[in-house]
PDB file of C-alpha atoms and ligand atoms in Angstrom:
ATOM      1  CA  UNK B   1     -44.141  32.799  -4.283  1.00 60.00           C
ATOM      2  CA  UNK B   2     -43.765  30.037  -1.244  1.00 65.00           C
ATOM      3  CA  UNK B   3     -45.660  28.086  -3.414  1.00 82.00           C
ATOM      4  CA  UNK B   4     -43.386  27.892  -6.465  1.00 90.00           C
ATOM      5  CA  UNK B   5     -40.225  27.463  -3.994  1.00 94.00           C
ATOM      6  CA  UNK B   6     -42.091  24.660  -2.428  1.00 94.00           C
ATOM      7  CA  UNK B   7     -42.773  22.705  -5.806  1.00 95.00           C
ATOM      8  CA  UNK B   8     -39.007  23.854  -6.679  1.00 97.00           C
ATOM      9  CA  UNK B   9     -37.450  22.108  -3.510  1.00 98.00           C
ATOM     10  CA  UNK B  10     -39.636  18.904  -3.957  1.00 97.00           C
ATOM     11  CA  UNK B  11     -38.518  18.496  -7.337  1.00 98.00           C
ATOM     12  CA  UNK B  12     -34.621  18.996  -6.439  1.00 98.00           C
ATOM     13  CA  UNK B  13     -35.358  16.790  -3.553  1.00 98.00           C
ATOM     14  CA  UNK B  14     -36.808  13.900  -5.353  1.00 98.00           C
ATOM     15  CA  UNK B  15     -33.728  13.916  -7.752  1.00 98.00           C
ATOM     16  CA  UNK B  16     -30.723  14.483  -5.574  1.00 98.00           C
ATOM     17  CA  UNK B  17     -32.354  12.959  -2.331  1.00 98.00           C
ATOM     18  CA  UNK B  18     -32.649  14.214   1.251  1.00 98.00           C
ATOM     19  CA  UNK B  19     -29.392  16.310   1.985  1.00 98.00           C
ATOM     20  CA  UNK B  20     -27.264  16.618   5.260  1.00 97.00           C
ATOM     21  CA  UNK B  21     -24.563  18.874   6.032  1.00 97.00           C
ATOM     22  CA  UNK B  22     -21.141  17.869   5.498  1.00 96.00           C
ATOM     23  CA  UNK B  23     -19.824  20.259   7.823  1.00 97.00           C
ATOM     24  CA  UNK B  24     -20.371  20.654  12.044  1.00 97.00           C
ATOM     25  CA  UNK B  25     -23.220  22.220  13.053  1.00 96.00           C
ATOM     26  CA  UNK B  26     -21.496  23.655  16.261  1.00 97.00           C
ATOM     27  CA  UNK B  27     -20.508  27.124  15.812  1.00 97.00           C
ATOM     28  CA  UNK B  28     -16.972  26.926  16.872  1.00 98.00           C
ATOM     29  CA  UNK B  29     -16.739  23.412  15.426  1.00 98.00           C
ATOM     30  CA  UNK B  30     -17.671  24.582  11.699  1.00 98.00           C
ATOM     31  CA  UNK B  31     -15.421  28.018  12.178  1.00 98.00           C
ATOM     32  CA  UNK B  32     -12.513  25.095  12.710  1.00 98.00           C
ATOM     33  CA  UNK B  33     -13.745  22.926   9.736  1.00 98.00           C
ATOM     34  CA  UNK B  34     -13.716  26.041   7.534  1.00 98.00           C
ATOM     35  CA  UNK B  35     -10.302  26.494   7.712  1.00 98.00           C
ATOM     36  CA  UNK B  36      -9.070  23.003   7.157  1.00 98.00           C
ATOM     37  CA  UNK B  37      -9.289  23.035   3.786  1.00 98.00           C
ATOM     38  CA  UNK B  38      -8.245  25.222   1.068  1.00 97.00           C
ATOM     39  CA  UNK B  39      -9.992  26.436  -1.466  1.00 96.00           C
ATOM     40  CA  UNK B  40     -12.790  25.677   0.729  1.00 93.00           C
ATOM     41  CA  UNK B  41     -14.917  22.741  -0.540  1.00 94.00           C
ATOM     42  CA  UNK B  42     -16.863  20.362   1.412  1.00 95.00           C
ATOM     43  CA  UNK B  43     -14.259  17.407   0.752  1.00 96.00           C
ATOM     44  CA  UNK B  44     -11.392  19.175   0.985  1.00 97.00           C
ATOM     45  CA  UNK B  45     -12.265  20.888   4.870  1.00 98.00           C
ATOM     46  CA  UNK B  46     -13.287  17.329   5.544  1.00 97.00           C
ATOM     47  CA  UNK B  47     -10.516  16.044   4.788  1.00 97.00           C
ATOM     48  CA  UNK B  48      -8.700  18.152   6.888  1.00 97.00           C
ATOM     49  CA  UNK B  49     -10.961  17.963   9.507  1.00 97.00           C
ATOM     50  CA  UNK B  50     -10.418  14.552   9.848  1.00 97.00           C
ATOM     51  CA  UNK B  51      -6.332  14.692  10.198  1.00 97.00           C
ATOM     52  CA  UNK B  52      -6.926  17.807  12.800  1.00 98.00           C
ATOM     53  CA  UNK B  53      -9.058  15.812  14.799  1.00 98.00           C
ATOM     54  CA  UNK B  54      -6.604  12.847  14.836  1.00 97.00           C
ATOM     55  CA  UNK B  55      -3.850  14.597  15.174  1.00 97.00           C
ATOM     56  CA  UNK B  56      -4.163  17.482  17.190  1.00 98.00           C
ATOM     57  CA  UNK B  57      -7.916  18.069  18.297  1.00 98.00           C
ATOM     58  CA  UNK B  58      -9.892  20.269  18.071  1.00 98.00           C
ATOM     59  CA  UNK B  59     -10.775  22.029  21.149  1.00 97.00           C
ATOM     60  CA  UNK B  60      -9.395  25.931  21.428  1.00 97.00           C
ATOM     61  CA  UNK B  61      -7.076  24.665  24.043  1.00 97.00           C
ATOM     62  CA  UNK B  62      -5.777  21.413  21.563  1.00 98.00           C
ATOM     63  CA  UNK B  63      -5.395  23.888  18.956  1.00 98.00           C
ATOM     64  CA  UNK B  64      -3.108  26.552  21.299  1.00 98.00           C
ATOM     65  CA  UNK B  65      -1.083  23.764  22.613  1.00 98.00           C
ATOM     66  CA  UNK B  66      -0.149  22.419  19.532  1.00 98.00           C
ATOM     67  CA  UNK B  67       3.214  23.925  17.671  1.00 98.00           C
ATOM     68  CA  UNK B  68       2.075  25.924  14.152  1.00 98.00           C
ATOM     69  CA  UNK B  69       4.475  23.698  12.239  1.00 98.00           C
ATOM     70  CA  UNK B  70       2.484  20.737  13.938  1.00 98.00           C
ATOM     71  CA  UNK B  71      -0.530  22.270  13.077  1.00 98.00           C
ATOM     72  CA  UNK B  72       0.465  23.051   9.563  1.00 98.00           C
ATOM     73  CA  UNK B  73       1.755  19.780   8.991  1.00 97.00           C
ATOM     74  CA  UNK B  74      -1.969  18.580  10.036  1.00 97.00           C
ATOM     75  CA  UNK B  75      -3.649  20.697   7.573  1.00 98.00           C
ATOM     76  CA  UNK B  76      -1.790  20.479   4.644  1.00 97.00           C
ATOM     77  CA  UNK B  77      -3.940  17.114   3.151  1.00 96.00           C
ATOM     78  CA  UNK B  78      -6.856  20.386   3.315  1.00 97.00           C
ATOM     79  CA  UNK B  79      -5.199  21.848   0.467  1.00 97.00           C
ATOM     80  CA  UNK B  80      -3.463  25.216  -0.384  1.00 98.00           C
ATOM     81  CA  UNK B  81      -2.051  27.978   1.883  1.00 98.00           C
ATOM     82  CA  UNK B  82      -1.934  25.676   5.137  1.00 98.00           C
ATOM     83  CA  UNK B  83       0.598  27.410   7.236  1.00 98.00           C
ATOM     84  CA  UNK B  84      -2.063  30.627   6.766  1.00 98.00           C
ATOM     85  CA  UNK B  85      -4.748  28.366   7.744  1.00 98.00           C
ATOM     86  CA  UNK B  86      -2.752  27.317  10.604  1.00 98.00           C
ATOM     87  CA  UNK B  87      -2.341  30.834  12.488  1.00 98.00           C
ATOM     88  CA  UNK B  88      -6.236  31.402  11.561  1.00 98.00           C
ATOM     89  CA  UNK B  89      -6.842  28.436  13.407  1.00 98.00           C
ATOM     90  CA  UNK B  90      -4.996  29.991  16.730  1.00 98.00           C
ATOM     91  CA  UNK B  91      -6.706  32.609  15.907  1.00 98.00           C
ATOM     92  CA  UNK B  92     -10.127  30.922  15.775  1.00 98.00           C
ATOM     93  CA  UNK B  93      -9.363  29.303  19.677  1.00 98.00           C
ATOM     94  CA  UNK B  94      -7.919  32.316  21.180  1.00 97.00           C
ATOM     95  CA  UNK B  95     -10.724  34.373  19.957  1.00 97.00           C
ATOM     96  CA  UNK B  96     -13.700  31.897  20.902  1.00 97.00           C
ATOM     97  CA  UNK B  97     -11.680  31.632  24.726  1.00 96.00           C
ATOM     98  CA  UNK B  98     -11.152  35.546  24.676  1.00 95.00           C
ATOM     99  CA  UNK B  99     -14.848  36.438  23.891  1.00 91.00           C
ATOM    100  CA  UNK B 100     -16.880  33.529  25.027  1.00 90.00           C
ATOM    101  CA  UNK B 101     -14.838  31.557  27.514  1.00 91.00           C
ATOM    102  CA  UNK B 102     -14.155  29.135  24.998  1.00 88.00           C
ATOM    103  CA  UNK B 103     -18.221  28.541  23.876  1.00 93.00           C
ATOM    104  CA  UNK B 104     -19.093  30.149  21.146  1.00 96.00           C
ATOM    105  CA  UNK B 105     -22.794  29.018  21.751  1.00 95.00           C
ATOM    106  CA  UNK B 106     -22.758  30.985  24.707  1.00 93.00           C
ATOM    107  CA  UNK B 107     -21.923  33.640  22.999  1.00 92.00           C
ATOM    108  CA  UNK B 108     -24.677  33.994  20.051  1.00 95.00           C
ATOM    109  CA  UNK B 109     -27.228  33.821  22.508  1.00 92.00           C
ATOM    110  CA  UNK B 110     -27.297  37.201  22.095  1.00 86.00           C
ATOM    111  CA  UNK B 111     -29.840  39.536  19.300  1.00 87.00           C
ATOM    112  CA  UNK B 112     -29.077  38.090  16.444  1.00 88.00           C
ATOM    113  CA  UNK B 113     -27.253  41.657  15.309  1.00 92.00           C
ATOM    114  CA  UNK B 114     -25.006  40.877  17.795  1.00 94.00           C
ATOM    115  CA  UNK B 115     -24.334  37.471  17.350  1.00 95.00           C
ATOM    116  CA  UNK B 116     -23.526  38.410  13.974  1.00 96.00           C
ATOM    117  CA  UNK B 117     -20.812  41.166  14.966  1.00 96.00           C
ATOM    118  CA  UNK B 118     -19.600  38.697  17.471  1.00 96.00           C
ATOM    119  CA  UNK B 119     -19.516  36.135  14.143  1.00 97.00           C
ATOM    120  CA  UNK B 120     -17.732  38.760  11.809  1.00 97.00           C
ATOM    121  CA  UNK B 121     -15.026  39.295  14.261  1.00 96.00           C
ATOM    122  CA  UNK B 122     -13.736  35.485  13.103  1.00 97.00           C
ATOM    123  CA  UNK B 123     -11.356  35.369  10.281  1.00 96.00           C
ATOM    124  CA  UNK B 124     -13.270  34.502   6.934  1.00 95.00           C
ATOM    125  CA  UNK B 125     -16.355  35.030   7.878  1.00 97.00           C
ATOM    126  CA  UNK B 126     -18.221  37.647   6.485  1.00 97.00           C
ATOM    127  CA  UNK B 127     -22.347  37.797   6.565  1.00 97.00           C
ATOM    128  CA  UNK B 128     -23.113  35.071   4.514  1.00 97.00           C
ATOM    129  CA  UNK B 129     -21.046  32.512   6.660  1.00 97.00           C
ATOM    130  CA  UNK B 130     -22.694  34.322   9.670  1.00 97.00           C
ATOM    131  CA  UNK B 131     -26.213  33.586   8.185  1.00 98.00           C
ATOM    132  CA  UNK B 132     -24.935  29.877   7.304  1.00 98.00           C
ATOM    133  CA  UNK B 133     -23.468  29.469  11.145  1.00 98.00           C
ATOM    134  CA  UNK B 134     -26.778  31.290  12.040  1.00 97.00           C
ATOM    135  CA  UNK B 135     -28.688  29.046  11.060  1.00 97.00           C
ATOM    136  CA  UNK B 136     -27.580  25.439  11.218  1.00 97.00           C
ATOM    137  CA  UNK B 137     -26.562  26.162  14.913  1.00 96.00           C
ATOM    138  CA  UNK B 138     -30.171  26.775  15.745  1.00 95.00           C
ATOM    139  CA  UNK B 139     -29.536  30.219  16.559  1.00 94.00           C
ATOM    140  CA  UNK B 140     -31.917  31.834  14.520  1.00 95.00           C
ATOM    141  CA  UNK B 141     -33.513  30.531  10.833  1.00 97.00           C
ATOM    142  CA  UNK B 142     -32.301  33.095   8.961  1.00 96.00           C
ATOM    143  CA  UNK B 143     -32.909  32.736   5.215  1.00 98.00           C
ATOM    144  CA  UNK B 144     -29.098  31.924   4.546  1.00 98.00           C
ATOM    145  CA  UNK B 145     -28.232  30.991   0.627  1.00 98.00           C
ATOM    146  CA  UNK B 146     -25.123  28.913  -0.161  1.00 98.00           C
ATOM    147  CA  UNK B 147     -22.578  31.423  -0.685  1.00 96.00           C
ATOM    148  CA  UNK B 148     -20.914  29.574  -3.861  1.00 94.00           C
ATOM    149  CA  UNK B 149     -23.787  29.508  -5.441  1.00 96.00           C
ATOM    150  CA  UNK B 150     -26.442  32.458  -4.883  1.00 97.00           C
ATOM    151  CA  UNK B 151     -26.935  32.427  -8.508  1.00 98.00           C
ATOM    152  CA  UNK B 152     -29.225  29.497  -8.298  1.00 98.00           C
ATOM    153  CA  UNK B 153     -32.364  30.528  -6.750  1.00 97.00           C
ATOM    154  CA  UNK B 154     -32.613  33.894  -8.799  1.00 98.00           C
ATOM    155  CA  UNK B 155     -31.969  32.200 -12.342  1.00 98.00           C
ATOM    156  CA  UNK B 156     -35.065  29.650 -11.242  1.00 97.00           C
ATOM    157  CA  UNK B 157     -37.577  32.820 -10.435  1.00 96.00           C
ATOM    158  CA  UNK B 158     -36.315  35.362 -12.037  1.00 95.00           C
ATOM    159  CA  UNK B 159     -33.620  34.586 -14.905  1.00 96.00           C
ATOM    160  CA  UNK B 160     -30.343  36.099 -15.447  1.00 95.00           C
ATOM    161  CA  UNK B 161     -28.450  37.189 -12.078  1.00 96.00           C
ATOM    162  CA  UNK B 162     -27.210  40.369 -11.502  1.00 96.00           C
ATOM    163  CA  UNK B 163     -23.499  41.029 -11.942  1.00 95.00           C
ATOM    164  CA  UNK B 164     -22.529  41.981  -8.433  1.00 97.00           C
ATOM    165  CA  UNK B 165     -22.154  39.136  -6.188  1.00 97.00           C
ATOM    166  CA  UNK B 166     -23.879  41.458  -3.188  1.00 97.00           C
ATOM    167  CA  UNK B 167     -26.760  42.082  -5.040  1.00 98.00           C
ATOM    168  CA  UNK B 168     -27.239  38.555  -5.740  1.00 98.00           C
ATOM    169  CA  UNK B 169     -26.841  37.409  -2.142  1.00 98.00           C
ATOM    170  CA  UNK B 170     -29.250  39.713  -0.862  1.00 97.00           C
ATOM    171  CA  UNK B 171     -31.971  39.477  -4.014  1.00 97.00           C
ATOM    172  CA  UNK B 172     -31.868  35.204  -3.455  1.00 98.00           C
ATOM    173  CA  UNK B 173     -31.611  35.649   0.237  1.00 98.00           C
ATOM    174  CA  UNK B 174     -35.375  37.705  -0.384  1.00 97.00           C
ATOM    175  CA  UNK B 175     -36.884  35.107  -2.515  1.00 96.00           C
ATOM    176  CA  UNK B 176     -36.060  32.378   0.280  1.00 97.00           C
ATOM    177  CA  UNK B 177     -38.007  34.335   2.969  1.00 96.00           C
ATOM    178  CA  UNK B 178     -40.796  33.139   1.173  1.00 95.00           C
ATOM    179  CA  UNK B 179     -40.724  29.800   2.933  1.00 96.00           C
ATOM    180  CA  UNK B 180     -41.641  29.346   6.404  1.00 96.00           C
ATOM    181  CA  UNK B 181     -39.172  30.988   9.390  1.00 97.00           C
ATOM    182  CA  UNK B 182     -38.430  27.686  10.455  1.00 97.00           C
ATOM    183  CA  UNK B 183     -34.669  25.662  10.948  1.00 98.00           C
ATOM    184  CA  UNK B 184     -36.021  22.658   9.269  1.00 98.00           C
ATOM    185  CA  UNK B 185     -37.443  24.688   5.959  1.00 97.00           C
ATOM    186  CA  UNK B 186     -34.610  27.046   5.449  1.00 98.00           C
ATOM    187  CA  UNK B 187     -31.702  24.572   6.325  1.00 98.00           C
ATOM    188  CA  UNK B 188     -33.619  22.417   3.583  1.00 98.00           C
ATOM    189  CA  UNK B 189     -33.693  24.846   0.805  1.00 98.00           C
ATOM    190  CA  UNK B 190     -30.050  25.691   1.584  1.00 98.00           C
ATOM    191  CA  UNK B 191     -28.700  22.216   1.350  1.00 98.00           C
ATOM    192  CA  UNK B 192     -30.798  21.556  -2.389  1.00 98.00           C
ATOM    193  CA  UNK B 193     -29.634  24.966  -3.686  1.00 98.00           C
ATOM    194  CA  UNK B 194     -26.356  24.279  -2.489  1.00 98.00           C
ATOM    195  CA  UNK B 195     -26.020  20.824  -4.010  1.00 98.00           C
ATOM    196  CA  UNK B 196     -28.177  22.419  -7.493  1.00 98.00           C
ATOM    197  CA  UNK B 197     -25.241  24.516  -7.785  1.00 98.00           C
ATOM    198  CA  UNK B 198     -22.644  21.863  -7.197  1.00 96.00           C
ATOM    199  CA  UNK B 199     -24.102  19.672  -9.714  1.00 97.00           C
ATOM    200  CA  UNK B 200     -25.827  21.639 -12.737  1.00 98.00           C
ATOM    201  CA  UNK B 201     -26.747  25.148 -11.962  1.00 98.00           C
ATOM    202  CA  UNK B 202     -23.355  25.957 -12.005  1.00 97.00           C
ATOM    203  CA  UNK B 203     -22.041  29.545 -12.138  1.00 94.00           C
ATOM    204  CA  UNK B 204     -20.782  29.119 -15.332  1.00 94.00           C
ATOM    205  CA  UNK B 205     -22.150  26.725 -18.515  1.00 93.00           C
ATOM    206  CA  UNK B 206     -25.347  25.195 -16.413  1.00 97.00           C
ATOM    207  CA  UNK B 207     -26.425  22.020 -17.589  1.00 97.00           C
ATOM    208  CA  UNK B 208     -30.219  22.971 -18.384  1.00 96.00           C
ATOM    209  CA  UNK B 209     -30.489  19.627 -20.420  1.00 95.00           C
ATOM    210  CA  UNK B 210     -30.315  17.945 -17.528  1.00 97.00           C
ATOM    211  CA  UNK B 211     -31.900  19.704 -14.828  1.00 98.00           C
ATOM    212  CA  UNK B 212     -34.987  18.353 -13.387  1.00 97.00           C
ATOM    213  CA  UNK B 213     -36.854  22.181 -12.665  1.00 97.00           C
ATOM    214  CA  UNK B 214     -36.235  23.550 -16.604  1.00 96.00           C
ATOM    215  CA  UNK B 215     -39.964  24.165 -17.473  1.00 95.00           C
ATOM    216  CA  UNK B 216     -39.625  25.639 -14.304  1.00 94.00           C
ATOM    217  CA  UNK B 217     -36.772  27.613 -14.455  1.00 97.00           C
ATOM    218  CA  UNK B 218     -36.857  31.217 -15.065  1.00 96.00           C
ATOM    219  CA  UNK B 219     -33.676  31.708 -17.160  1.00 94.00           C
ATOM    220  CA  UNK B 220     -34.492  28.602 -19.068  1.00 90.00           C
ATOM    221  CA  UNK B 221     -37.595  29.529 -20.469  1.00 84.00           C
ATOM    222  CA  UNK B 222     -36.248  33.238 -21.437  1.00 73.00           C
ATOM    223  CA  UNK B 223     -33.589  31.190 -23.295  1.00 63.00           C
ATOM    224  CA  UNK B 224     -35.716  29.030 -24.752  1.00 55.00           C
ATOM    225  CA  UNK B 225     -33.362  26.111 -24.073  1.00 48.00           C
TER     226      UNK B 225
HETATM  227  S1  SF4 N 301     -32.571  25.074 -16.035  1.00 68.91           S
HETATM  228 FE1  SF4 N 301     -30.418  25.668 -16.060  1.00 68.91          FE
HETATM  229  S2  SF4 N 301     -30.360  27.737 -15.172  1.00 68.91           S
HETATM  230 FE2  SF4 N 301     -32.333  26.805 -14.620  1.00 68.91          FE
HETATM  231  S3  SF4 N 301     -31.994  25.859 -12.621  1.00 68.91           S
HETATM  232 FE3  SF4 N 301     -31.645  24.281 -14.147  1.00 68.91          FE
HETATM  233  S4  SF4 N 301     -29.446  24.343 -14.529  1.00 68.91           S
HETATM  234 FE4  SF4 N 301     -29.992  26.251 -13.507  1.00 68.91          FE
END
């Protein structure tokens, strides 16, 4: 139902505003961002993002210079586990040098199935960060759905979500084919979904009284909140 989506996105639009990634769109770039924070959150990797880049840089070949306690010590603002986060990022530049000669871009120029494997081979990344990398790079405009929060676009056109996080993925990811194969459209829906779930839709106790798409929402009018 493109139609429904459409009216769906307007309204989350006209009540959070226009979104813009908080993250790099360069492939490489956002695989380094991912890992400077812990638990992953938007302000936490950019947080961390911002010390890396001060501190040690970001390039593959800033990142193998630099020793892991230096590198640790750069990440730890990010949160949690930041001496793991530290090899991963080694990991992250020797990888992107080994594979690509040190652009990833290059690299996913590729069929999108292999540009995907190529993606997968990175440490936390799994295939909806490929479809998220996939997509904001302007590789290919994948329908990708915010992986924190797939929940969202099912409970709005269909109601409750199914128990396994897979089947959710994949049954959202369907419903946002619906819009037009474009970057602009897709990369659109993501952010507002992503931000929905942030804000109200959240995964557990949503905040229906407040949500601007209610009489629209699937799971809302089954409740009959
Ligand atoms: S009404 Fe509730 S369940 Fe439906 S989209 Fe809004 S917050 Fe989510």
């Amino acid at each position: 139902m493109p139609g429904a989506i459409a009216k769906i996105l307007e309204a989350l639009e006209e009540f959070y505003g226009e979104q813009e990634a908080a993250w790099p769109t360069d492939p490489y770039l956002y695989l380094v961002w991912l890992h400077c924070g812990y638990p992953a959150s938007d302000e936490r990797c950019s947080r961390g993002w911002q010390i890396l880049r001060n501190v040690v840089g970001v390039k593959p070949d800033q990142i193998l210079a630099a020793s892991l306690a230096k590198l640790t010590k750069a990440l730890t603002p990010g949160g949690m586990v930041p001496e793991v986060r530290a090899k991963r990022l080694k990991e992250v530049a020797a990888r992107v040098i080994e594979e690509c000669g040190s652009d990833l871009r290059v690299g996913l120029q590729n069929a999108p199935s292999a540009a995907r494997k190529l993606l997968k081979k990175f440490p936390g990344i799994a295939d909806p960060g490929a479809d998220r990398i996939l997509l904001f790079a302007g590789v290919a405009p994948i329908a990708a759905v915010p992986s924190n929060c797939p929940h969202v676009m099912i409970r709005i056109m269909r109601g409750p979500e199914p128990k396994d996080y897979g089947v959710t993925y994949r049954e959202a990811q369907k419903e946002l084919q619906a819009l037009p194969e474009n970057f602009a459209a897709r990369s659109r829906a993501f952010l507002l979904l992503k931000r929905h779930g942030q804000e109200l839709c959240k995964r557990t106790k949503p905040r229906c009284g407040q949500c601007p798409i209610r009489e629209s929402c699937a799971l809302n009018s089954r409740a009959g909140i």
